[in-house]
PDB file of C-alpha atoms in Angstrom:
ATOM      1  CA  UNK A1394     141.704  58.430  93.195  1.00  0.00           C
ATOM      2  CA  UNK A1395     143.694  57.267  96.303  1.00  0.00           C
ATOM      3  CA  UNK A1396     140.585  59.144  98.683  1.00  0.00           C
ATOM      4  CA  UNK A1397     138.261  56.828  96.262  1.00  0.00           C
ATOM      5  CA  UNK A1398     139.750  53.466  96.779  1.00  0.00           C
ATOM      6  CA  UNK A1399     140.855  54.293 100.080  1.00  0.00           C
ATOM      7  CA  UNK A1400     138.227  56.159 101.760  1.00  0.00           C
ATOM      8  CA  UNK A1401     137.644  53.675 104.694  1.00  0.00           C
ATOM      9  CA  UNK A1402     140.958  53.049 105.114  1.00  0.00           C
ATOM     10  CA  UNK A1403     140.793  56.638 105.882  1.00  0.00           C
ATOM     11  CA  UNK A1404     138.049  56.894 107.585  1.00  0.00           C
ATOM     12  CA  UNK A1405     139.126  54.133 110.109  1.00  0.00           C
ATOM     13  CA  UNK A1406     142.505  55.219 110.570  1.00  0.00           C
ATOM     14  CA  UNK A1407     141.739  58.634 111.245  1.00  0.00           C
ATOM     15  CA  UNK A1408     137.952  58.639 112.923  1.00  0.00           C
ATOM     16  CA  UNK A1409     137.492  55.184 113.951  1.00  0.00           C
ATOM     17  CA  UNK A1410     134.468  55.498 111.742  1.00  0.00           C
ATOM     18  CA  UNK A1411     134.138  52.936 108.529  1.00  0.00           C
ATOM     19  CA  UNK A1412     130.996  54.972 107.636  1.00  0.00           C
ATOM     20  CA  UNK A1413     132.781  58.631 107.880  1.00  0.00           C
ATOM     21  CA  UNK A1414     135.038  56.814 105.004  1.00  0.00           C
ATOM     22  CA  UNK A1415     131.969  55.735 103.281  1.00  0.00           C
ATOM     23  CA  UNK A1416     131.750  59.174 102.443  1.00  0.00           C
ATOM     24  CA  UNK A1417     135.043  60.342 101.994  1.00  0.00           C
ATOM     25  CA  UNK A1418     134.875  57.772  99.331  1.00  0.00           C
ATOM     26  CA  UNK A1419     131.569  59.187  97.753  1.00  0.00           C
ATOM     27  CA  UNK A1420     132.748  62.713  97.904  1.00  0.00           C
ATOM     28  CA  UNK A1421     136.615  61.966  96.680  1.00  0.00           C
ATOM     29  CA  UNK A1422     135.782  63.242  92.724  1.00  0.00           C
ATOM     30  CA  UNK A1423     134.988  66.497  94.055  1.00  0.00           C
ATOM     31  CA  UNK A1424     138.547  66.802  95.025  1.00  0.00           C
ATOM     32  CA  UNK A1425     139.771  67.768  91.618  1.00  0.00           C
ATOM     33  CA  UNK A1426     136.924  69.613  90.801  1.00  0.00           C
ATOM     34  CA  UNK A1427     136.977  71.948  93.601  1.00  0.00           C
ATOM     35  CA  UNK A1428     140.843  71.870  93.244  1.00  0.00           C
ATOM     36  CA  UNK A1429     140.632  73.025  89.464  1.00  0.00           C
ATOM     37  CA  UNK A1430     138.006  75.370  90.201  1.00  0.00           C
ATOM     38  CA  UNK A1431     139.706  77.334  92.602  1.00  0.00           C
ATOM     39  CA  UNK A1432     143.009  77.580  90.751  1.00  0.00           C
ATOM     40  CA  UNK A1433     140.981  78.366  87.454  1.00  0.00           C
ATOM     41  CA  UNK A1434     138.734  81.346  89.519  1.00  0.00           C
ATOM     42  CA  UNK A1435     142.432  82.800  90.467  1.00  0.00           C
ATOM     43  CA  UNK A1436     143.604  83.101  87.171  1.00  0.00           C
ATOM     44  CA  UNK A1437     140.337  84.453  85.534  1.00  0.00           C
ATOM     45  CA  UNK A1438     140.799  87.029  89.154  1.00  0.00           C
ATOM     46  CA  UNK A1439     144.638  87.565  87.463  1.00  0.00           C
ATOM     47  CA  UNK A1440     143.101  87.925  84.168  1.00  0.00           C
ATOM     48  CA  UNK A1441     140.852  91.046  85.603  1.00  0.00           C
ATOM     49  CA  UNK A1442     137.434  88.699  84.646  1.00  0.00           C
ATOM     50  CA  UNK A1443     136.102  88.707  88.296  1.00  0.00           C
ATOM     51  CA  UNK A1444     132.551  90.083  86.782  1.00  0.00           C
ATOM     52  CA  UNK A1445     132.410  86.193  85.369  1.00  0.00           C
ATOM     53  CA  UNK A1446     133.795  84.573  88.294  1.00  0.00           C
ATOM     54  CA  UNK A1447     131.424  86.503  90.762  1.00  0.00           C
ATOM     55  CA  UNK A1448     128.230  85.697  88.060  1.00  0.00           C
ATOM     56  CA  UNK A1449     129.401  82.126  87.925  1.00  0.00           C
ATOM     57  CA  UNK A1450     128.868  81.742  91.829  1.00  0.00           C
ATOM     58  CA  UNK A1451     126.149  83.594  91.656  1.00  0.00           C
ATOM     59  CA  UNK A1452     124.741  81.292  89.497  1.00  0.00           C
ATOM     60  CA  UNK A1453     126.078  78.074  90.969  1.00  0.00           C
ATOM     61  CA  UNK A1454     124.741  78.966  94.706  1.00  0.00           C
ATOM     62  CA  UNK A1455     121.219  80.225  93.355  1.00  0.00           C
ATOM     63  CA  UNK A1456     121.251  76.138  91.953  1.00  0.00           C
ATOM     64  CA  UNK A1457     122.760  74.768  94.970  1.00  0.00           C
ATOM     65  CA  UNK A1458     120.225  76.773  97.009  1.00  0.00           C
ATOM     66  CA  UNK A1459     117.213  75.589  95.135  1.00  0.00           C
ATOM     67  CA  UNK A1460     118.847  71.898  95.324  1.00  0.00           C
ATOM     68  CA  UNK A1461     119.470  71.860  98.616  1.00  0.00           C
ATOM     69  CA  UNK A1462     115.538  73.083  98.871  1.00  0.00           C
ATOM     70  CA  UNK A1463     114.017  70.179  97.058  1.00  0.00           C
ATOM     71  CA  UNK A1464     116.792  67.291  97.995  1.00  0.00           C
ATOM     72  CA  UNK A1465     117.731  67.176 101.187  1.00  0.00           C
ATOM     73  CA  UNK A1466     113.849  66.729 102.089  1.00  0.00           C
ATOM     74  CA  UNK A1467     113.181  64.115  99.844  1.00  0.00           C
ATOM     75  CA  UNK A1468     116.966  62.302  99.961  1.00  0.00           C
ATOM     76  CA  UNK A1469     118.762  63.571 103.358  1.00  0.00           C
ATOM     77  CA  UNK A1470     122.354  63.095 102.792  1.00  0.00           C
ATOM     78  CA  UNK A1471     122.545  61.577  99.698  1.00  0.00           C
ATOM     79  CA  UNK A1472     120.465  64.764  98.493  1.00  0.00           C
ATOM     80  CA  UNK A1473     123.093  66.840  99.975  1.00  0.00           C
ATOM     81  CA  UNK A1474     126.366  64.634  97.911  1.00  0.00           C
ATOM     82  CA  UNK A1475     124.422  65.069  94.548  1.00  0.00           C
ATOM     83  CA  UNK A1476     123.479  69.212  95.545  1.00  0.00           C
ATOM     84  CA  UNK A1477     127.564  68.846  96.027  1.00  0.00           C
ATOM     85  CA  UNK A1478     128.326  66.816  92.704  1.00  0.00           C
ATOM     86  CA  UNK A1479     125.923  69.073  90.968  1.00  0.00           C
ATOM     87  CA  UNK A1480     127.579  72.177  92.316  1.00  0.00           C
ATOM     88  CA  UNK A1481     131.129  71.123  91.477  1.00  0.00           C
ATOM     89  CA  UNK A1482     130.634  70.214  87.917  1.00  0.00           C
ATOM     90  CA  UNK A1483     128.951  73.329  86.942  1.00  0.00           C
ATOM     91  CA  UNK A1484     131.262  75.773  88.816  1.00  0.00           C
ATOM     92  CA  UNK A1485     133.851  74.152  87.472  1.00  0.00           C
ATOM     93  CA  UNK A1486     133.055  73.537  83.965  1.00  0.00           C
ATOM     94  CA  UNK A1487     132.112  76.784  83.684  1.00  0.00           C
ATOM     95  CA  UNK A1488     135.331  78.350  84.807  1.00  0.00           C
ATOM     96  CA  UNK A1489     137.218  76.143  82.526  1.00  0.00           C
ATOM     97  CA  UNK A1490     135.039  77.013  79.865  1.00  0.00           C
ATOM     98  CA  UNK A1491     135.646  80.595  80.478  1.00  0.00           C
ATOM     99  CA  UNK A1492     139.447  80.436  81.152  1.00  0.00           C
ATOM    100  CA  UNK A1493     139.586  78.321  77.588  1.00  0.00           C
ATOM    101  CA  UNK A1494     138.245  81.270  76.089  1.00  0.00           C
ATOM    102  CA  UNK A1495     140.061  84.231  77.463  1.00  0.00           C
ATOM    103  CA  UNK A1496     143.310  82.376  76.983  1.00  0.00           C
ATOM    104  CA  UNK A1497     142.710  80.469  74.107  1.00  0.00           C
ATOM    105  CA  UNK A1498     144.316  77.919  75.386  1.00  0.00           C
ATOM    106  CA  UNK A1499     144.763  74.390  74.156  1.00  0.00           C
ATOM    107  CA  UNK A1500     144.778  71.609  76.206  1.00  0.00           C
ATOM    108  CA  UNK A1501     146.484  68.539  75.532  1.00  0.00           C
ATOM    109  CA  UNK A1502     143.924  65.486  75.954  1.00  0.00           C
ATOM    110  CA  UNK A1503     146.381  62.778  75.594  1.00  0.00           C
ATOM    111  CA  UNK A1504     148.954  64.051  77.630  1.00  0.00           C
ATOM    112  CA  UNK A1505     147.303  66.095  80.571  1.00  0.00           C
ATOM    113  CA  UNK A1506     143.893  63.653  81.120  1.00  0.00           C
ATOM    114  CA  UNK A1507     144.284  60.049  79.140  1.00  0.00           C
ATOM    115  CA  UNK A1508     147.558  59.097  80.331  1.00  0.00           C
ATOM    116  CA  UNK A1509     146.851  60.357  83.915  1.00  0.00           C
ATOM    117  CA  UNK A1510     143.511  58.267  84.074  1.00  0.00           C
ATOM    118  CA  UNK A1511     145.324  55.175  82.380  1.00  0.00           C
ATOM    119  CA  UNK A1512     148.078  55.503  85.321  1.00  0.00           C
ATOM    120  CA  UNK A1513     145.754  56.026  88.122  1.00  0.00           C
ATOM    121  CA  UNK A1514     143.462  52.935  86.572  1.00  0.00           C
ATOM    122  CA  UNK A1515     146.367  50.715  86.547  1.00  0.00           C
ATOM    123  CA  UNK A1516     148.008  51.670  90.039  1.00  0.00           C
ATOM    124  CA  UNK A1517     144.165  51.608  91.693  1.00  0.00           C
ATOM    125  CA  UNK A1518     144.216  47.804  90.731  1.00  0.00           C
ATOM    126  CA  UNK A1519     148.043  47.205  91.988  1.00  0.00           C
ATOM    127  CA  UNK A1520     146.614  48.951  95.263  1.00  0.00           C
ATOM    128  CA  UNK A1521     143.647  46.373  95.434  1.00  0.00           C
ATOM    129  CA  UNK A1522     145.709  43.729  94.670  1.00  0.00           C
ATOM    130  CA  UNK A1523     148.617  44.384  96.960  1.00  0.00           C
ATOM    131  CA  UNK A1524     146.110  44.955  99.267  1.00  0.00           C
ATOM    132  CA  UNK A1525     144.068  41.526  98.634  1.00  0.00           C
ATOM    133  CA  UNK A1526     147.628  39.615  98.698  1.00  0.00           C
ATOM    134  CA  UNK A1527     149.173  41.023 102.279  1.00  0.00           C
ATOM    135  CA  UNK A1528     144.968  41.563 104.111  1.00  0.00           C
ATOM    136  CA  UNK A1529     146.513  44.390 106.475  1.00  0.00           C
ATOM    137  CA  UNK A1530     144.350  45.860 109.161  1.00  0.00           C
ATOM    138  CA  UNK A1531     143.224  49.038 108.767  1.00  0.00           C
ATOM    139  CA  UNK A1532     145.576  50.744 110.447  1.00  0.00           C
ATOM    140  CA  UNK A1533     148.163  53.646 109.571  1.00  0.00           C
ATOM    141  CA  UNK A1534     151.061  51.559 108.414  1.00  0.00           C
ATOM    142  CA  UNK A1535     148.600  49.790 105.887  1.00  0.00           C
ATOM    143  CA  UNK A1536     147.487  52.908 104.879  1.00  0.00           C
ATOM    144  CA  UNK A1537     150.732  54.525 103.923  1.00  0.00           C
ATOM    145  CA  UNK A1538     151.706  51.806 102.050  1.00  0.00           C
ATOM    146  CA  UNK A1539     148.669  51.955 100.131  1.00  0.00           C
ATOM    147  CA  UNK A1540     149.589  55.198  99.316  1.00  0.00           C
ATOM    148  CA  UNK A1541     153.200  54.190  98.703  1.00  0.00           C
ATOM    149  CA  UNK A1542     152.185  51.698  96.608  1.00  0.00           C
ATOM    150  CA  UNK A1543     149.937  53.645  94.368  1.00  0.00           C
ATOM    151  CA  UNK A1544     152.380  56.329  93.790  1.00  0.00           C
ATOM    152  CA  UNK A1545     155.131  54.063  92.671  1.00  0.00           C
ATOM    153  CA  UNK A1546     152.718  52.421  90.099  1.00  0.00           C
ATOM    154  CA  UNK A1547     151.649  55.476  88.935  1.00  0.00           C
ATOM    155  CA  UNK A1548     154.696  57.340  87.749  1.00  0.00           C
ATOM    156  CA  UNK A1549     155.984  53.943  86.531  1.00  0.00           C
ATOM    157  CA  UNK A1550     153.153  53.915  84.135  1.00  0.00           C
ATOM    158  CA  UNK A1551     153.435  57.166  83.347  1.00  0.00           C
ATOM    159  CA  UNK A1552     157.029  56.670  82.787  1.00  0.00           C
ATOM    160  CA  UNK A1553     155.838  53.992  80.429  1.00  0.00           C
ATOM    161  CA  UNK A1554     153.354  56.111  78.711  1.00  0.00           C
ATOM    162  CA  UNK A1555     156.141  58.911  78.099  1.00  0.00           C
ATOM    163  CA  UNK A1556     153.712  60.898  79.784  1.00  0.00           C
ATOM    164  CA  UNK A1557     155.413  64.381  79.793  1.00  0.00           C
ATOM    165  CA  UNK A1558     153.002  65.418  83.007  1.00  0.00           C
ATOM    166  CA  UNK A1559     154.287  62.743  85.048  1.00  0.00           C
ATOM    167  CA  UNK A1560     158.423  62.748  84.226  1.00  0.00           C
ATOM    168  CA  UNK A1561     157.953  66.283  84.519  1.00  0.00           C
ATOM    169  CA  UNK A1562     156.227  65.816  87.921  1.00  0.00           C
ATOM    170  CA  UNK A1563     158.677  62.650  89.149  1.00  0.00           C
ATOM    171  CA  UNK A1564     161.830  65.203  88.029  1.00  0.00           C
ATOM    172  CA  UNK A1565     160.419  67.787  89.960  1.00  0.00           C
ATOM    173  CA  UNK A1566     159.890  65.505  93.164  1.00  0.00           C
ATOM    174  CA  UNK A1567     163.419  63.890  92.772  1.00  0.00           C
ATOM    175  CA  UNK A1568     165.458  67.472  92.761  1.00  0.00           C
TER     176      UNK A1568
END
C-alpha cells in the first residue's frame, strides 16, 4: 500500500524522477504477490512438491513469453506492467491453490485479509490527509513521516479491529 500511495514520493526522493515513481506506483500490488509467491514455492519445495512448483513456472513463463510477444509491440511499457500483473496473479494463485491443498489449510478471511485491507484503507486516507494538511516537499523527511504516519494508523486500527494479525505483529515489534 505505502509503495501505492507513495510511489512518487519515492521516486523523487530516491531518483529525482516523478515518472520512475509513476511506476513504482503502478507496479506496487505485485509486491505481495511476488512476496507470497515466493514464500508459498518454499514451502511446497519443504513439502517435497517441486514437480508442481517447477510445472507452475513452466507454465507461467510459456504465458509471460507469449505476452510479452504480442504486448510489448502493440502497448510498449504498459504491455510489459500487464505481461507483469498477468504473471503475478497466476503464479501466485496457483501456488496458493496448491499449498491449500497439500496442507489443507484454512485460512482465516476476516482475520488475515479483511481487517488488514480495512487498516491499510483507513491509514492510506490519514496519509493523504496528513499529507494535504502539512504540503511537505518531496523530500526524505516527508517521506518518512508518511511512512510513520501510516504505520501508526494502521496498527491502531487493527488494534481497534482486535485484529489478532496485527497485536500479534505490534507485540512482536515492541519486544
Amino acid at each position: 500500500v505505502l509503495f501505492t500511495l507513495l510511489g512518487r514520493e519515492i521516486g523523487m526522493c530516491i531518483y529525482n524522477s516523478e515518472e520512475c515513481g509513476v511506476y513504482i506506483s503502478m507496479l506496487a500490488p505485485t509486491v505481495l504477490m511476488m512476496y507470497t509467491d515466493s514464500v508459498t514455492d518454499g514451502i511446497l519445495k519443504g513439502l517435497n512438491d517441486q514437480f508442481r512448483y517447477f510445472a507452475y513456472n513452466i507454465i507461467d513463463s510459456t504465458i509471460r513469453v507469449i505476452l510479452t510477444f504480442v504486448l510489448i509491440p502493440l502497448m510498449g511499457i504498459k504491455g510489459m506492467i500487464i505481461v507483469i500483473f498477468v504473471s503475478e496473479i497466476l503464479n501466485t494463485s496457483l501456488s496458493v491453490a496448491r499449498l491449500i491443498k497439500v496442507t489443507q489449510m484454512k485460512i482465516d478471511v476476516v482475520n488475515s485479509i479483511l481487517k488488514p485491507t480495512i487498516a491499510s484503507a483507513i491509514a492510506s486516507i490519514g496519509v493523504l490527509v496528513f499529507s494535504k494538511v502539512f504540503s511537505l516537499q518531496y523530500s526524505a523527511i516527508s517521506l518518512i513521516s508518511h511512512i510513520l504516519v501510516f504505520i501508526v494508523i494502521y496498527f491502531f486500527v487493527m488494534f481497534l479491529l482486535r485484529a489478532k494479525s496485527g497485536v500479534k505483529h505490534l507485540n512482536i515489534i515492541l519486544k
